[in-house]
Short mmCIF file of C-alpha atoms in Angstrom, two decimals:
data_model
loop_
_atom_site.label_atom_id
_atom_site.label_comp_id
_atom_site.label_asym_id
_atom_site.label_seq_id
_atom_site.Cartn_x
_atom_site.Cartn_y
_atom_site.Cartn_z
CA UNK A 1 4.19 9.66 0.74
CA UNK A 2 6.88 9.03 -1.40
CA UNK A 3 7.40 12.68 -2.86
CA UNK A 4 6.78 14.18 0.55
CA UNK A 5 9.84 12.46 1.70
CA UNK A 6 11.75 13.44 -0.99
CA UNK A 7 11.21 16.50 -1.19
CA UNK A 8 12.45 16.32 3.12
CA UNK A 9 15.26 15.10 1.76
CA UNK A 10 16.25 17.42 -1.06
CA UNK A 11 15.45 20.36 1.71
CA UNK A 12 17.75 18.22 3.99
CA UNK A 13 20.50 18.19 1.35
CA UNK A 14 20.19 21.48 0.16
CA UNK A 15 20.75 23.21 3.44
CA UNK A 16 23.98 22.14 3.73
CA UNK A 17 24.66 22.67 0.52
CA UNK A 18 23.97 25.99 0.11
CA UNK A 19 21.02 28.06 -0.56
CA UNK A 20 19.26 28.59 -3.78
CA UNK A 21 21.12 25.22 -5.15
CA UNK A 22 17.93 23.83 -5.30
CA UNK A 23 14.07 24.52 -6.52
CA UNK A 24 11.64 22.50 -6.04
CA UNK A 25 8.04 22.11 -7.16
CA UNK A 26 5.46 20.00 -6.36
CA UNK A 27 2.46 19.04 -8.57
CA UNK A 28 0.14 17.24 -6.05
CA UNK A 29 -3.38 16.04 -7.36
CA UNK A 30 -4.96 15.74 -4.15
CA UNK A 31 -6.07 19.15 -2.61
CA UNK A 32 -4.78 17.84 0.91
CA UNK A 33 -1.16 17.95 2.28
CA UNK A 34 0.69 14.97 2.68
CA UNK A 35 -0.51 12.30 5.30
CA UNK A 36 0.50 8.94 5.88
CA UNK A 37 -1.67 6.22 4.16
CA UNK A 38 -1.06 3.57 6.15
CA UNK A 39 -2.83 5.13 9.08
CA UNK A 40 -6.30 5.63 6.76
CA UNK A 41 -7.67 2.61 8.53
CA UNK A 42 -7.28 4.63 12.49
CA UNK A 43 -9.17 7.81 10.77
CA UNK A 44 -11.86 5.54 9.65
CA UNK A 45 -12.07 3.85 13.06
CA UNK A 46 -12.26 7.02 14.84
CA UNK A 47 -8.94 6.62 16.64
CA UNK A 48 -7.38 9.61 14.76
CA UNK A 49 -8.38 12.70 13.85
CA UNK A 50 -7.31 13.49 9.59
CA UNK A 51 -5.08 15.99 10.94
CA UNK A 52 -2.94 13.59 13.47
CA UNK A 53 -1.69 11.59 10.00
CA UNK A 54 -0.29 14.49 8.29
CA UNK A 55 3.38 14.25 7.39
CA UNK A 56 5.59 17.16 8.12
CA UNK A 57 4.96 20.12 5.92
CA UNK A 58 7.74 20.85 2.86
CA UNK A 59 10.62 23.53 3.99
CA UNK A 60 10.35 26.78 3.13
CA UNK A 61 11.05 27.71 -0.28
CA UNK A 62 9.52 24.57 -1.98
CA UNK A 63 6.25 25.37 -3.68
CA UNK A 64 3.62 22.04 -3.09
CA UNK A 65 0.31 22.68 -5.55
CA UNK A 66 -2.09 21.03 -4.09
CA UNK A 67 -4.85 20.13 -6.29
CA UNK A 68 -3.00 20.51 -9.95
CA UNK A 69 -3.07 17.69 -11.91
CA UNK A 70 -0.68 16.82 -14.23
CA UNK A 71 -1.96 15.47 -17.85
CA UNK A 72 0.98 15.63 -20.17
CA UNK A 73 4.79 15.70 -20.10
CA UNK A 74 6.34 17.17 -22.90
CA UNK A 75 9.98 15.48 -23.03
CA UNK A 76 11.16 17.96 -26.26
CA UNK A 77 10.55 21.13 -24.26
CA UNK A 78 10.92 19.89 -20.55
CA UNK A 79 7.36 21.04 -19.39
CA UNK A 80 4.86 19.78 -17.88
CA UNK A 81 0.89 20.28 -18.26
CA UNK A 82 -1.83 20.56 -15.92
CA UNK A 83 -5.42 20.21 -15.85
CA UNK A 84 -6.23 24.13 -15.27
CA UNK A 85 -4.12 25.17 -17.92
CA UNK A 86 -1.09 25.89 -16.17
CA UNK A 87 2.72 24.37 -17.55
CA UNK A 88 5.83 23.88 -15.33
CA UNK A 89 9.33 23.68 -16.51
CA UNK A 90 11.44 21.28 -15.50
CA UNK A 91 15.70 20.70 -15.40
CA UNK A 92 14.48 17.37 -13.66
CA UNK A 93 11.23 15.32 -13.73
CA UNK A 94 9.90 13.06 -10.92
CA UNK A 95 7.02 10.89 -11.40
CA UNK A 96 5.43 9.92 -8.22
CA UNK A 97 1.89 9.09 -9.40
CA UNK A 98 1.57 6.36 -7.03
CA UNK A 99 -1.36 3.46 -7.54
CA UNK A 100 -4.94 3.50 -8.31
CA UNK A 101 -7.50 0.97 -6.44
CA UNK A 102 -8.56 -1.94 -9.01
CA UNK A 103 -12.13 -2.22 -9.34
CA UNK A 104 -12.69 -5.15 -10.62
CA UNK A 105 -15.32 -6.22 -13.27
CA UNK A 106 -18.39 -7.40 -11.70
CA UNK A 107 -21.35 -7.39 -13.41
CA UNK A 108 -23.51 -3.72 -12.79
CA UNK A 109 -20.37 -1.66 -11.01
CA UNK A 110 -20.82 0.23 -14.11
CA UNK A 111 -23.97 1.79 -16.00
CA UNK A 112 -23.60 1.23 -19.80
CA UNK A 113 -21.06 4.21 -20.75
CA UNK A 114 -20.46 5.34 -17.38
CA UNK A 115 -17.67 5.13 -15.08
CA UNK A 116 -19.42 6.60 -11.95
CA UNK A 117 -19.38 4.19 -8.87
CA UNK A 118 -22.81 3.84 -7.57
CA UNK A 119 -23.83 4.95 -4.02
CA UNK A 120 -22.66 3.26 -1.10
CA UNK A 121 -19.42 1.76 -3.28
CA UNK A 122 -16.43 3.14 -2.06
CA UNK A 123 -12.55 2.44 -3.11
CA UNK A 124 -10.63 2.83 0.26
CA UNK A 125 -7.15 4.20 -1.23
CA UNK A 126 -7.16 8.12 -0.11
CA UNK A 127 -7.73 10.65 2.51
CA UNK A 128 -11.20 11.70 0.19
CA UNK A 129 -11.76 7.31 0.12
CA UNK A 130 -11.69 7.36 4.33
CA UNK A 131 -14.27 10.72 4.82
CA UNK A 132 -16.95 9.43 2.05
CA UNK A 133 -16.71 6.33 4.26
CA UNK A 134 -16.84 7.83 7.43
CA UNK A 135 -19.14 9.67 6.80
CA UNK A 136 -21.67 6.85 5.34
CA UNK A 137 -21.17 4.30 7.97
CA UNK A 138 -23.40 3.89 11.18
CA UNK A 139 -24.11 1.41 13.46
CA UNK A 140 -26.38 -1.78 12.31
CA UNK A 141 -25.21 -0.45 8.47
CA UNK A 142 -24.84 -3.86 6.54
CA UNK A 143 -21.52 -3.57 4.82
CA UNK A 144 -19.71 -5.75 2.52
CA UNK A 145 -15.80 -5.50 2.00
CA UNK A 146 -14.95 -6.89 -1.29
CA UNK A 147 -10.93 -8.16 -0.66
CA UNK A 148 -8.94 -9.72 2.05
CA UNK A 149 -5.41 -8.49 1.56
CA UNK A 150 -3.66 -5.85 4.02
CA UNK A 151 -6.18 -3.16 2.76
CA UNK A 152 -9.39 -5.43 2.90
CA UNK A 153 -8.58 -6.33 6.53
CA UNK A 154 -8.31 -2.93 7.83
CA UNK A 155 -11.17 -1.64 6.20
CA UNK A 156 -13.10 -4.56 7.77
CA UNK A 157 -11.78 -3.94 10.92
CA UNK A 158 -12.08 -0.01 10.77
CA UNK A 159 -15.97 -0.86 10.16
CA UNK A 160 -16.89 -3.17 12.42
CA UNK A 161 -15.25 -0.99 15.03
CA UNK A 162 -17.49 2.19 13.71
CA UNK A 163 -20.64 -0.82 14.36
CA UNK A 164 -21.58 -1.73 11.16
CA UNK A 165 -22.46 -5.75 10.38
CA UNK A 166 -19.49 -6.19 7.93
CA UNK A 167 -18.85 -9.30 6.17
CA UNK A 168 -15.55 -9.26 4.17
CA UNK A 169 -15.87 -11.76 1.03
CA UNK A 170 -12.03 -12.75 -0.10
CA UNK A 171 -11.38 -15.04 -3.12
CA UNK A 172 -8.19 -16.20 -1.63
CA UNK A 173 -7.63 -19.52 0.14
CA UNK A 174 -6.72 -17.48 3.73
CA UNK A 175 -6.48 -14.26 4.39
CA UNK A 176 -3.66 -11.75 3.35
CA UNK A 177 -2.46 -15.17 1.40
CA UNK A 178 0.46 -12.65 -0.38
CA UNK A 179 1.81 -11.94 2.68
CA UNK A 180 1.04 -14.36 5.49
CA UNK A 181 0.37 -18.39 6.11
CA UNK A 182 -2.64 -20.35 6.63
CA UNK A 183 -2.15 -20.55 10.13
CA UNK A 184 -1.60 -16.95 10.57
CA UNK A 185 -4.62 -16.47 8.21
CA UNK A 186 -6.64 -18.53 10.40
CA UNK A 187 -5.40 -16.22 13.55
CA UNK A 188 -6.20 -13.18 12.27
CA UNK A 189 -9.91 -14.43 11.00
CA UNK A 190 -10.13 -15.58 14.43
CA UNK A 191 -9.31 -11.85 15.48
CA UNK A 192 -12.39 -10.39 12.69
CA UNK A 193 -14.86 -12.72 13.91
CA UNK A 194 -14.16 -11.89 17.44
CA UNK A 195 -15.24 -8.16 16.32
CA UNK A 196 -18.31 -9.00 14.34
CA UNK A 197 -16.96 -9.40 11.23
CA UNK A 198 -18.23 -12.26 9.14
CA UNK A 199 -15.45 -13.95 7.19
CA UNK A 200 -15.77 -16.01 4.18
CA UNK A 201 -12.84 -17.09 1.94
CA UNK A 202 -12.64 -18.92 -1.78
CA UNK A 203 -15.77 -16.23 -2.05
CA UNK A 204 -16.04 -14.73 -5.62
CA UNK A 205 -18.25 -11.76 -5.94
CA UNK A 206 -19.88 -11.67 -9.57
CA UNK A 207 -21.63 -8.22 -9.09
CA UNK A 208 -23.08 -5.59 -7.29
CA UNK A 209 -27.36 -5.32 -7.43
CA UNK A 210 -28.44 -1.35 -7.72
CA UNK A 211 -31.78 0.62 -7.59
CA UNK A 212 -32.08 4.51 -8.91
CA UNK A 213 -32.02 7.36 -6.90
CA UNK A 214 -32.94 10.66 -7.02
CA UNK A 215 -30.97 13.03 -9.10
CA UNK A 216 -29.89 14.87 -5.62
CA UNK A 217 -28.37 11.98 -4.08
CA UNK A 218 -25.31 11.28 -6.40
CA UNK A 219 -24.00 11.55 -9.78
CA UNK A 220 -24.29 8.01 -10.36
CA UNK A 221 -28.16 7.89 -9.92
CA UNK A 222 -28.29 4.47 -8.44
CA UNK A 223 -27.36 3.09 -5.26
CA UNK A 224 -25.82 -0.44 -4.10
CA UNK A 225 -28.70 -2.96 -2.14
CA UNK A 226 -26.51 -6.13 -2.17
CA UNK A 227 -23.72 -8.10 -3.24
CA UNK A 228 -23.98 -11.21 -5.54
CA UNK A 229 -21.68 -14.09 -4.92
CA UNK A 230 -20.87 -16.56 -8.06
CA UNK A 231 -23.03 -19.18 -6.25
CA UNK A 232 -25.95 -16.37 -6.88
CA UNK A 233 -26.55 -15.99 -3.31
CA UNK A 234 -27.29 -12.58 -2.44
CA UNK A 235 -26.02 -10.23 0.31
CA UNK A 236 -27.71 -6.85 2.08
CA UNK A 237 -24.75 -4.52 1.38
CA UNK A 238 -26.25 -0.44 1.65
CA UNK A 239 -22.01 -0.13 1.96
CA UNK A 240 -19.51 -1.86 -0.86
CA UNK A 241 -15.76 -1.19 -0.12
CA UNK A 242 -13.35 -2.30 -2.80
CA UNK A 243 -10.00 -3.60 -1.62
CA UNK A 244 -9.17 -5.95 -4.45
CA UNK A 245 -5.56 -4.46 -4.42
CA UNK A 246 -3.69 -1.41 -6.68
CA UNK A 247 -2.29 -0.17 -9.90
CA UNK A 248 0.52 1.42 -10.41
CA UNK A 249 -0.28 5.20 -11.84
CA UNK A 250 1.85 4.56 -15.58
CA UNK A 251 -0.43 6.58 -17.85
CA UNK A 252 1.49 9.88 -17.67
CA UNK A 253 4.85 8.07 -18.42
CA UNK A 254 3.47 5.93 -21.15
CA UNK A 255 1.56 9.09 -23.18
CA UNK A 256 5.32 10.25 -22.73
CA UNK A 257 6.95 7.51 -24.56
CA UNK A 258 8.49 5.84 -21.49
CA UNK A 259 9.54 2.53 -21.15
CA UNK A 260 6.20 1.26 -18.87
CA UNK A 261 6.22 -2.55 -17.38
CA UNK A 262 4.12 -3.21 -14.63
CA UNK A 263 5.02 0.25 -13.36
CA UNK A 264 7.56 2.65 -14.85
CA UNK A 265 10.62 1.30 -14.92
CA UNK A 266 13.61 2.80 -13.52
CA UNK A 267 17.36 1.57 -12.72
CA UNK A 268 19.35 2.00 -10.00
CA UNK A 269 19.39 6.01 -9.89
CA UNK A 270 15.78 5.84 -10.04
CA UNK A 271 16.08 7.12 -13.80
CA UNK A 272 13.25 5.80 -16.29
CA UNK A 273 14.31 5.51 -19.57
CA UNK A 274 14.65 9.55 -20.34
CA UNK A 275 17.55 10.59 -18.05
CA UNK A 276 16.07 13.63 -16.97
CA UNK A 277 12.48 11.76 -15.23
CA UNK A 278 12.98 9.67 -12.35
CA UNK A 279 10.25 7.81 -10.77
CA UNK A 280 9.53 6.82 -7.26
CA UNK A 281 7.39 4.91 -4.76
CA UNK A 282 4.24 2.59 -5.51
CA UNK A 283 4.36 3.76 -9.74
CA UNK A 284 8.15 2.95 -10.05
CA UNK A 285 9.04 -0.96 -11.63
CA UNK A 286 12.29 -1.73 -10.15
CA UNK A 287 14.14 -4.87 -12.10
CA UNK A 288 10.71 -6.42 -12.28
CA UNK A 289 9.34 -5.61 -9.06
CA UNK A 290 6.72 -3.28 -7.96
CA UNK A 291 6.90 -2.97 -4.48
CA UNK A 292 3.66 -1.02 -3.03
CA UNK A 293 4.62 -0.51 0.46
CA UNK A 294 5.62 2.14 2.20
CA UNK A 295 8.83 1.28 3.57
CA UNK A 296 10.19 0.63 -0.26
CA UNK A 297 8.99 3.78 -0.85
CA UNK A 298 10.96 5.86 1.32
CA UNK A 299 13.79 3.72 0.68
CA UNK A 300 13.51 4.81 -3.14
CA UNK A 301 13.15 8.71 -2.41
CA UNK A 302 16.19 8.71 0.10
CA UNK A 303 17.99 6.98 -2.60
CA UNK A 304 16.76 9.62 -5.69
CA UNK A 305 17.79 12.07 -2.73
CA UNK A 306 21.41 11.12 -2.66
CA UNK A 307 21.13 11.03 -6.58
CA UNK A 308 19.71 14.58 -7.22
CA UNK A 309 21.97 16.34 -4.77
CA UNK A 310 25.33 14.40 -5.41
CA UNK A 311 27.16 14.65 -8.53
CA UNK A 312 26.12 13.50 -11.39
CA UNK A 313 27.17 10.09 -12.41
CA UNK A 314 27.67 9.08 -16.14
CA UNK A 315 25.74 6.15 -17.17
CA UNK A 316 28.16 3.47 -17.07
CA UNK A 317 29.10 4.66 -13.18
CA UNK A 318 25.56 4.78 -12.11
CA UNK A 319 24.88 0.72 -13.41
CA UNK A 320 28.10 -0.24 -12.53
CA UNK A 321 27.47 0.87 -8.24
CA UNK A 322 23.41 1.41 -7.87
CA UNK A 323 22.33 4.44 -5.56
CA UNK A 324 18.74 2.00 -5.33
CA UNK A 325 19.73 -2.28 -5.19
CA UNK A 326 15.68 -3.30 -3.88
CA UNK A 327 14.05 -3.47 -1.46
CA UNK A 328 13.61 -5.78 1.46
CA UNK A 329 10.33 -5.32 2.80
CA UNK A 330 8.55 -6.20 5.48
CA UNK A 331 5.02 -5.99 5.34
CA UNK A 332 3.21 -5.05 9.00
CA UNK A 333 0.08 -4.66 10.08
CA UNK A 334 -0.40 -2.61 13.50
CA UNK A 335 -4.30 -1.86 14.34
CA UNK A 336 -4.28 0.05 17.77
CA UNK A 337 -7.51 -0.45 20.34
CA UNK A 338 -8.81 -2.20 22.98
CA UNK A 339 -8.42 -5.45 21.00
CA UNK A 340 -5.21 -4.28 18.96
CA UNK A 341 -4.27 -6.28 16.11
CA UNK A 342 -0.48 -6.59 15.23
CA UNK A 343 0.79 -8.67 12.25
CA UNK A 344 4.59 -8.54 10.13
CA UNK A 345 5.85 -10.44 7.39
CA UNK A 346 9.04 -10.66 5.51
CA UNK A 347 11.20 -12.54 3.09
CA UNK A 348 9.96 -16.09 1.88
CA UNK A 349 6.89 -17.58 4.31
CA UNK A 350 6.29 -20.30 2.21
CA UNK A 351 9.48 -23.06 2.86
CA UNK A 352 11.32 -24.93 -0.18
CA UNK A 353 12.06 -28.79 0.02
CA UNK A 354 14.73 -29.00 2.44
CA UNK A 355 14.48 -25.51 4.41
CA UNK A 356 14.32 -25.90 7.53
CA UNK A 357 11.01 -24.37 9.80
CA UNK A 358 10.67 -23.11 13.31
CA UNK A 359 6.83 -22.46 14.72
CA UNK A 360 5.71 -21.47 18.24
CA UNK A 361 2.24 -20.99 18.41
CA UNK A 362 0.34 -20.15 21.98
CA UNK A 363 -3.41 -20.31 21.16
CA UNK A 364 -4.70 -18.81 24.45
CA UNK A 365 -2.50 -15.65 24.23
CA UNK A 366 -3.13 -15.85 19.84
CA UNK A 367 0.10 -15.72 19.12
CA UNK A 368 2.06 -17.19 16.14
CA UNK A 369 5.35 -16.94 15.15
CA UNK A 370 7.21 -18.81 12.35
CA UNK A 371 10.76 -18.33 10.83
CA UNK A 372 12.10 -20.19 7.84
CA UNK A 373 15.87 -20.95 7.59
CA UNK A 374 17.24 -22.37 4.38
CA UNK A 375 21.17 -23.48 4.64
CA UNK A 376 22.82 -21.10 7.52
CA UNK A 377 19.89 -18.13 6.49
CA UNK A 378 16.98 -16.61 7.67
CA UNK A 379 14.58 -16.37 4.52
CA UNK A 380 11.60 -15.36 5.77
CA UNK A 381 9.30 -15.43 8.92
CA UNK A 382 5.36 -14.81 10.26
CA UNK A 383 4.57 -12.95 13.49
CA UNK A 384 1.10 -12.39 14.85
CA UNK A 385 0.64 -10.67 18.37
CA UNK A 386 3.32 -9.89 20.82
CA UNK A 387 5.70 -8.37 18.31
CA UNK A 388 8.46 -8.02 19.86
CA UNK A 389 10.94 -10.27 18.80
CA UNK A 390 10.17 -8.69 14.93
CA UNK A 391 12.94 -5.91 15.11
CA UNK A 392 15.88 -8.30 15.73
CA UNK A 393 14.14 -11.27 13.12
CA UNK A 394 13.81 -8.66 10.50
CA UNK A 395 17.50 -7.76 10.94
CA UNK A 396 18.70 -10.98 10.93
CA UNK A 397 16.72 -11.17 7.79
CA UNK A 398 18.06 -8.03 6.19
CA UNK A 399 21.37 -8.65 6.97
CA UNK A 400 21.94 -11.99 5.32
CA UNK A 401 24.54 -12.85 7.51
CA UNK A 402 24.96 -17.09 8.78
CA UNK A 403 22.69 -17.98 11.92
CA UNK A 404 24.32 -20.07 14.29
CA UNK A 405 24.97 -23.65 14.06
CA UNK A 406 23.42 -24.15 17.15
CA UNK A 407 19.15 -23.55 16.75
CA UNK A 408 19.39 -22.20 20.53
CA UNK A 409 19.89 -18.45 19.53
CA UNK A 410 17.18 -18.87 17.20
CA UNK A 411 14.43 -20.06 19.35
CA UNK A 412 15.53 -17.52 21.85
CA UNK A 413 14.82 -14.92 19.41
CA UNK A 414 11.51 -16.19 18.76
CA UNK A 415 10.37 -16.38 22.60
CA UNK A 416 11.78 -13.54 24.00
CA UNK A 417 10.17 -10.13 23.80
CA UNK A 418 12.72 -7.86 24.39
CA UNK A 419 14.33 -6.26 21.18
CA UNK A 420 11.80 -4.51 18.95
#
């Protein structure tokens, strides 16, 4: 997502510019063309077709390789190298590797000296992740999602909807406790378990149980049969989905000598420590933060954008006034349907001695909304169902600027609906 809309933008730039100022290539590992990732979970649940989540296609003139995957940069000679052989040149390098899905270590994921997933487990991170699923599930399948954070909950919910019996096992005190408090956790379990799904929390998996297979059935030769907990207790599971969170993508930068945290890290033109590779979106480390959501992304290729088609600043200019300063993000969570599901987050949800906290909870309409205020400031705030106050809270929030003395505007924010 992130190079697609960079690469909009550059196009953007570079027709007003003038033509020819610009070529672009694009080295994309997956054979598709660019789709929005938060929507996986519709596509799953049937609601949308693959097609309906594609992104707008790259202007004329920029050359996308779908499929090519890139395995070393050589910083000396500016090229890069691909998996089939091929090499690109490059004036300009950005890295937009994105995040791989953890899989965490539980005991028989993995036969001795392999690193094939068995039948029936599935990571839920990509276009290929949502059609192997899709095309396993079926009603009365016993499913087990392994994860309750913002991924873990959609995949759930994208299940149960397709009629499997889905229990989602999360480690976590609540659900989505990153993002979201207990009494929003306890709304939106309410929500699951209203659609089937059984819910358990402070649940550890310890490993998967297997049995072989045919050779025709799957490279792996074995196949998933349950789930055991850390207590030992067993569960049916003929479907596994992994949502135990991301990765950033560093390996490319770090076989190039880059300076690799968490993710790559980059300053405030998006440069990584060679001047000439930028990096962007859910790889890029940006003063200590990896961000991993969409909106930061987008944020960081409109910013590289401006950087790559404006002139180019010395070193000292670019640190002394930042193209990129962060990102505020809010996190949301919008599930469409006949019982729709609508969630955002932002800023600080947990309050500080002192801060000052505002809740308005309506149980029969399950509805919660909660904004923390520390001195004259917003901070941070929860909103689950009837969203749609969450526009003019998150700008309040973004903008920084003094609330009121008076809590009346406040409250009115928080009960009236108009304002998304």
């Amino acid at each position: 997502m992130a190079a697609a809309r960079l690469v909009h933008q550059l196009a953007a730039a570079v027709g007003t510019a003038g033509p020819g100022a610009l070529a672009v290539t694009v080295l994309a590992e997956e054979p598709h063309p660019a789709y929005n990732r938060v929507l996986l979970a519709e596509v799953l649940a049937g609601r949308y077709p693959p097609q309906v989540i594609a992104l707008p296609a790259p202007a004329a003139g920029v050359r996308w390789c779908g499929g090519v995957r890139a395995t070393r940069v050589d910083r000396v000679a500016r090229r890069v190298r691909c998996a089939d052989g091929r090499e690109f040149g490059y004036d300009v390098l950005v890295l937009a590797t994105g995040a791989n899905p953890v899989l965490p270590p539980l005991r028989g994921l993995f036969a001795p000296g392999g690193r094939e997933l068995p039948d029936g487990v599935h990571p839920f991170r990509t276009l290929d992740d949502c059609a192997a699923l899709a095309a396993a599930v079926r009603p009365g399948l016993p499913a087990v999602v392994v994860g309750g954070g913002l991924l873990g909950v959609s995949a759930a919910r994208a299940l149960a909807v397709c009629g499997a019996r889905v229990l989602l096992a999360h480690q976590g005190p609540h659900l989505m406790e990153r993002h979201i408090d207990p009494e929003a956790g306890a709304l939106l379990r309410d929500h699951l378990t209203a659609l089937g799904v059984e819910v358990h929390t402070e649940c550890r998996v310890r490993g998967v149980l297997t049995r072989p297979t045919g050779p025709s059935t799957g490279p792996a030769g074995r196949r998933v049969h349950a789930v055991e907990l850390a207590d030992g207790h067993l569960l049916d599971a003929a479907l596994t989905v992994l949502a135990c969170g991301v990765r950033p993508r560093t390996g490319l930068a770090r076989d190039a000598g880059l300076d690799v945290g968490a993710g790559i890290r980059v300053d405030g033109a998006l440069r990584t420590s060679d001047p000439r590779i930028h990096a962007v979106g859910d790889c890029a480390e940006h003063h200590g933060t990896v961000y991993g959501l969409a909106g930061a992304a987008q944020e960081q290729a409109d910013a590289l954008a401006r950087v790559l088609t404006g002139p180019r600043p010395t070193s000292a200019a670019s640190s002394a006034s930042p193209v990129y300063t962060g990102t505020r993000a809010l996190t949301r969570l919008t599930l469409a349907g006949r019982d729709a599901l609508d969630l955002a987050a932002f800023g600080e949800t947990a309050p500080r001695p002192g801060d000052d906290v505002v809740r308005l909870a309506d149980a029969t309409r399950g509805t919660y909304r909660k904004v923390v205020v520390r001195g004259d400031r917003l901070i941070g705030g929860v909103l689950v169902g009837a969203l749609g106050t969450v526009g003019t809270l998150a700008r309040a929030w973004e903008d920084a600027e003094p609330l009121p003395a008076d809590a009346g505007p406040l409250l009115h924010l928080l009960t009236h609906d108009g304002g998304s």
